GROMACS .gro file of C-alpha atoms in nm:
model
  178
    1UNK     CA    1  -0.205  -1.193   1.409
    2UNK     CA    2   0.137  -1.284   1.231
    3UNK     CA    3   0.358  -0.991   1.141
    4UNK     CA    4   0.644  -1.050   0.898
    5UNK     CA    5   0.873  -0.772   0.912
    6UNK     CA    6   0.987  -0.633   0.598
    7UNK     CA    7   1.351  -0.502   0.482
    8UNK     CA    8   1.204  -0.124   0.579
    9UNK     CA    9   1.224  -0.028   0.926
   10UNK     CA   10   0.852  -0.020   1.035
   11UNK     CA   11   0.694  -0.202   0.755
   12UNK     CA   12   0.504  -0.556   0.789
   13UNK     CA   13   0.317  -0.807   0.605
   14UNK     CA   14   0.019  -0.892   0.833
   15UNK     CA   15  -0.145  -1.215   0.847
   16UNK     CA   16  -0.472  -1.251   0.986
   17UNK     CA   17  -0.620  -1.474   1.249
   18UNK     CA   18  -0.873  -1.703   1.109
   19UNK     CA   19  -1.114  -1.942   1.287
   20UNK     CA   20  -1.317  -2.194   1.099
   21UNK     CA   21  -1.585  -2.445   1.159
   22UNK     CA   22  -1.895  -2.571   0.962
   23UNK     CA   23  -2.049  -2.225   0.920
   24UNK     CA   24  -1.738  -2.107   0.752
   25UNK     CA   25  -1.468  -1.863   0.908
   26UNK     CA   26  -1.441  -1.594   1.133
   27UNK     CA   27  -1.144  -1.362   1.039
   28UNK     CA   28  -0.961  -1.100   1.267
   29UNK     CA   29  -0.820  -0.833   1.036
   30UNK     CA   30  -0.709  -0.598   1.297
   31UNK     CA   31  -0.631  -0.638   1.666
   32UNK     CA   32  -0.530  -0.317   1.859
   33UNK     CA   33  -0.327  -0.506   2.140
   34UNK     CA   34  -0.142  -0.722   1.866
   35UNK     CA   35  -0.052  -0.391   1.655
   36UNK     CA   36   0.050  -0.207   1.984
   37UNK     CA   37   0.293  -0.475   2.089
   38UNK     CA   38   0.478  -0.421   1.746
   39UNK     CA   39   0.479  -0.045   1.807
   40UNK     CA   40   0.238   0.017   1.529
   41UNK     CA   41  -0.071   0.280   1.484
   42UNK     CA   42  -0.381   0.158   1.642
   43UNK     CA   43  -0.550   0.497   1.605
   44UNK     CA   44  -0.698   0.499   1.263
   45UNK     CA   45  -0.867   0.818   1.117
   46UNK     CA   46  -1.015   0.714   0.814
   47UNK     CA   47  -1.113   0.401   0.648
   48UNK     CA   48  -1.174   0.401   0.271
   49UNK     CA   49  -1.174   0.152  -0.036
   50UNK     CA   50  -1.126   0.168  -0.373
   51UNK     CA   51  -1.270  -0.042  -0.657
   52UNK     CA   52  -1.073  -0.088  -0.960
   53UNK     CA   53  -1.329  -0.228  -1.234
   54UNK     CA   54  -1.042  -0.316  -1.487
   55UNK     CA   55  -0.734  -0.560  -1.471
   56UNK     CA   56  -0.409  -0.344  -1.507
   57UNK     CA   57  -0.564  -0.032  -1.338
   58UNK     CA   58  -0.263   0.160  -1.134
   59UNK     CA   59  -0.314   0.394  -0.833
   60UNK     CA   60  -0.004   0.534  -0.699
   61UNK     CA   61   0.264   0.600  -0.612
   62UNK     CA   62   0.098   0.829  -0.365
   63UNK     CA   63   0.209   1.011  -0.049
   64UNK     CA   64   0.155   1.292   0.182
   65UNK     CA   65   0.386   1.563   0.316
   66UNK     CA   66   0.438   1.620   0.673
   67UNK     CA   67   0.150   1.725   0.870
   68UNK     CA   68  -0.073   1.494   0.672
   69UNK     CA   69   0.165   1.180   0.668
   70UNK     CA   70  -0.007   0.884   0.695
   71UNK     CA   71   0.040   0.507   0.818
   72UNK     CA   72  -0.157   0.275   0.602
   73UNK     CA   73  -0.301  -0.085   0.680
   74UNK     CA   74  -0.394  -0.196   0.311
   75UNK     CA   75  -0.581  -0.529   0.216
   76UNK     CA   76  -0.760  -0.658  -0.078
   77UNK     CA   77  -1.116  -0.759  -0.011
   78UNK     CA   78  -1.193  -0.877  -0.360
   79UNK     CA   79  -0.990  -0.996  -0.644
   80UNK     CA   80  -0.589  -0.938  -0.618
   81UNK     CA   81  -0.355  -0.655  -0.605
   82UNK     CA   82   0.014  -0.604  -0.670
   83UNK     CA   83   0.081  -0.364  -0.380
   84UNK     CA   84   0.389  -0.175  -0.356
   85UNK     CA   85   0.566   0.048  -0.132
   86UNK     CA   86   0.869   0.298  -0.172
   87UNK     CA   87   1.090   0.411   0.110
   88UNK     CA   88   1.082   0.808   0.086
   89UNK     CA   89   1.223   0.855   0.443
   90UNK     CA   90   1.508   1.132   0.444
   91UNK     CA   91   1.827   0.947   0.593
   92UNK     CA   92   1.704   0.605   0.574
   93UNK     CA   93   1.923   0.320   0.465
   94UNK     CA   94   1.670   0.198   0.226
   95UNK     CA   95   1.573   0.546   0.084
   96UNK     CA   96   1.420   0.487  -0.280
   97UNK     CA   97   1.379   0.123  -0.238
   98UNK     CA   98   1.073  -0.053  -0.308
   99UNK     CA   99   0.910  -0.386  -0.197
  100UNK     CA  100   0.593  -0.573  -0.357
  101UNK     CA  101   0.337  -0.794  -0.215
  102UNK     CA  102   0.066  -0.977  -0.389
  103UNK     CA  103  -0.263  -0.896  -0.160
  104UNK     CA  104  -0.563  -1.096  -0.253
  105UNK     CA  105  -0.917  -1.177  -0.103
  106UNK     CA  106  -0.771  -1.543  -0.098
  107UNK     CA  107  -0.448  -1.496   0.071
  108UNK     CA  108  -0.590  -1.253   0.331
  109UNK     CA  109  -0.262  -1.083   0.377
  110UNK     CA  110  -0.239  -0.696   0.439
  111UNK     CA  111   0.062  -0.464   0.437
  112UNK     CA  112   0.127  -0.220   0.723
  113UNK     CA  113   0.307   0.094   0.580
  114UNK     CA  114   0.447   0.340   0.806
  115UNK     CA  115   0.466   0.731   0.744
  116UNK     CA  116   0.730   0.839   0.481
  117UNK     CA  117   0.650   0.558   0.226
  118UNK     CA  118   0.495   0.619  -0.136
  119UNK     CA  119   0.244   0.335  -0.205
  120UNK     CA  120   0.072   0.226  -0.487
  121UNK     CA  121  -0.087  -0.091  -0.651
  122UNK     CA  122  -0.178  -0.246  -0.985
  123UNK     CA  123  -0.483  -0.481  -1.009
  124UNK     CA  124  -0.439  -0.817  -1.124
  125UNK     CA  125  -0.800  -0.916  -1.186
  126UNK     CA  126  -1.113  -0.724  -1.292
  127UNK     CA  127  -1.348  -0.571  -0.990
  128UNK     CA  128  -1.054  -0.589  -0.751
  129UNK     CA  129  -1.120  -0.388  -0.442
  130UNK     CA  130  -0.858  -0.244  -0.177
  131UNK     CA  131  -0.940  -0.131   0.179
  132UNK     CA  132  -0.736   0.107   0.364
  133UNK     CA  133  -0.701   0.211   0.711
  134UNK     CA  134  -0.520   0.541   0.737
  135UNK     CA  135  -0.364   0.705   1.034
  136UNK     CA  136  -0.447   1.091   0.904
  137UNK     CA  137  -0.718   1.251   0.726
  138UNK     CA  138  -0.661   1.297   0.344
  139UNK     CA  139  -0.517   1.638   0.285
  140UNK     CA  140  -0.566   1.765  -0.111
  141UNK     CA  141  -0.309   2.044  -0.047
  142UNK     CA  142  -0.026   1.804   0.090
  143UNK     CA  143  -0.104   1.507  -0.124
  144UNK     CA  144   0.185   1.431  -0.376
  145UNK     CA  145   0.317   1.117  -0.597
  146UNK     CA  146   0.594   0.991  -0.799
  147UNK     CA  147   0.595   0.845  -1.156
  148UNK     CA  148   0.498   0.472  -1.126
  149UNK     CA  149   0.779   0.435  -1.405
  150UNK     CA  150   1.056   0.645  -1.274
  151UNK     CA  151   1.358   0.491  -1.393
  152UNK     CA  152   1.552   0.596  -1.079
  153UNK     CA  153   1.323   0.357  -0.882
  154UNK     CA  154   1.325   0.062  -1.128
  155UNK     CA  155   1.001  -0.090  -1.014
  156UNK     CA  156   0.944  -0.424  -1.175
  157UNK     CA  157   0.561  -0.429  -1.244
  158UNK     CA  158   0.432  -0.757  -1.331
  159UNK     CA  159   0.309  -0.615  -1.651
  160UNK     CA  160   0.233  -0.274  -1.809
  161UNK     CA  161  -0.046  -0.106  -1.647
  162UNK     CA  162  -0.366  -0.038  -1.887
  163UNK     CA  163  -0.564   0.230  -1.689
  164UNK     CA  164  -0.365   0.507  -1.529
  165UNK     CA  165  -0.531   0.830  -1.426
  166UNK     CA  166  -0.402   1.155  -1.583
  167UNK     CA  167  -0.303   1.262  -1.240
  168UNK     CA  168  -0.083   0.940  -1.191
  169UNK     CA  169   0.071   0.989  -1.539
  170UNK     CA  170   0.182   1.356  -1.441
  171UNK     CA  171   0.385   1.296  -1.104
  172UNK     CA  172   0.721   1.420  -1.143
  173UNK     CA  173   1.033   1.179  -1.174
  174UNK     CA  174   1.291   1.171  -0.903
  175UNK     CA  175   1.600   1.386  -0.907
  176UNK     CA  176   1.817   1.132  -0.719
  177UNK     CA  177   2.170   1.273  -0.619
  178UNK     CA  178   2.436   1.041  -0.706
   0.00000   0.00000   0.00000
């Protein structure tokens, strides 16, 4: 596996290892030893997927409060996604900064998101599917989010979302102190 460090401590783009022959290919998406060498989570509590039937579907920006904060490994198993992370860690020199990666079935990339980040994505194609490995169980009481279009974050989405849940439209705006 190849790990490309992002400008946020602990966040990586993960490239899978692929072996090809006449039958097709065998792809390793997770290797505990490789992740351990990078100091990353290897004990996943939950594996989930989300299917987005329409291009322009937005999910996020989601996070969980402490005691349910979660690291995530996200990849696209069908279609393509514009996946985004926002550093929400108190005291971090990159707090409130964001980074986006295109994840697709074709490029095979995954995004490793450490605890303390908001996460979301925009589907770039119909019938796009995201697969998540999560280090903690989901807690509805500790789940929260930020507005995808918060001017304080200044996220440059590739195009305006066309499908946004009522919940994701109602997250609060940040109140960033100057």
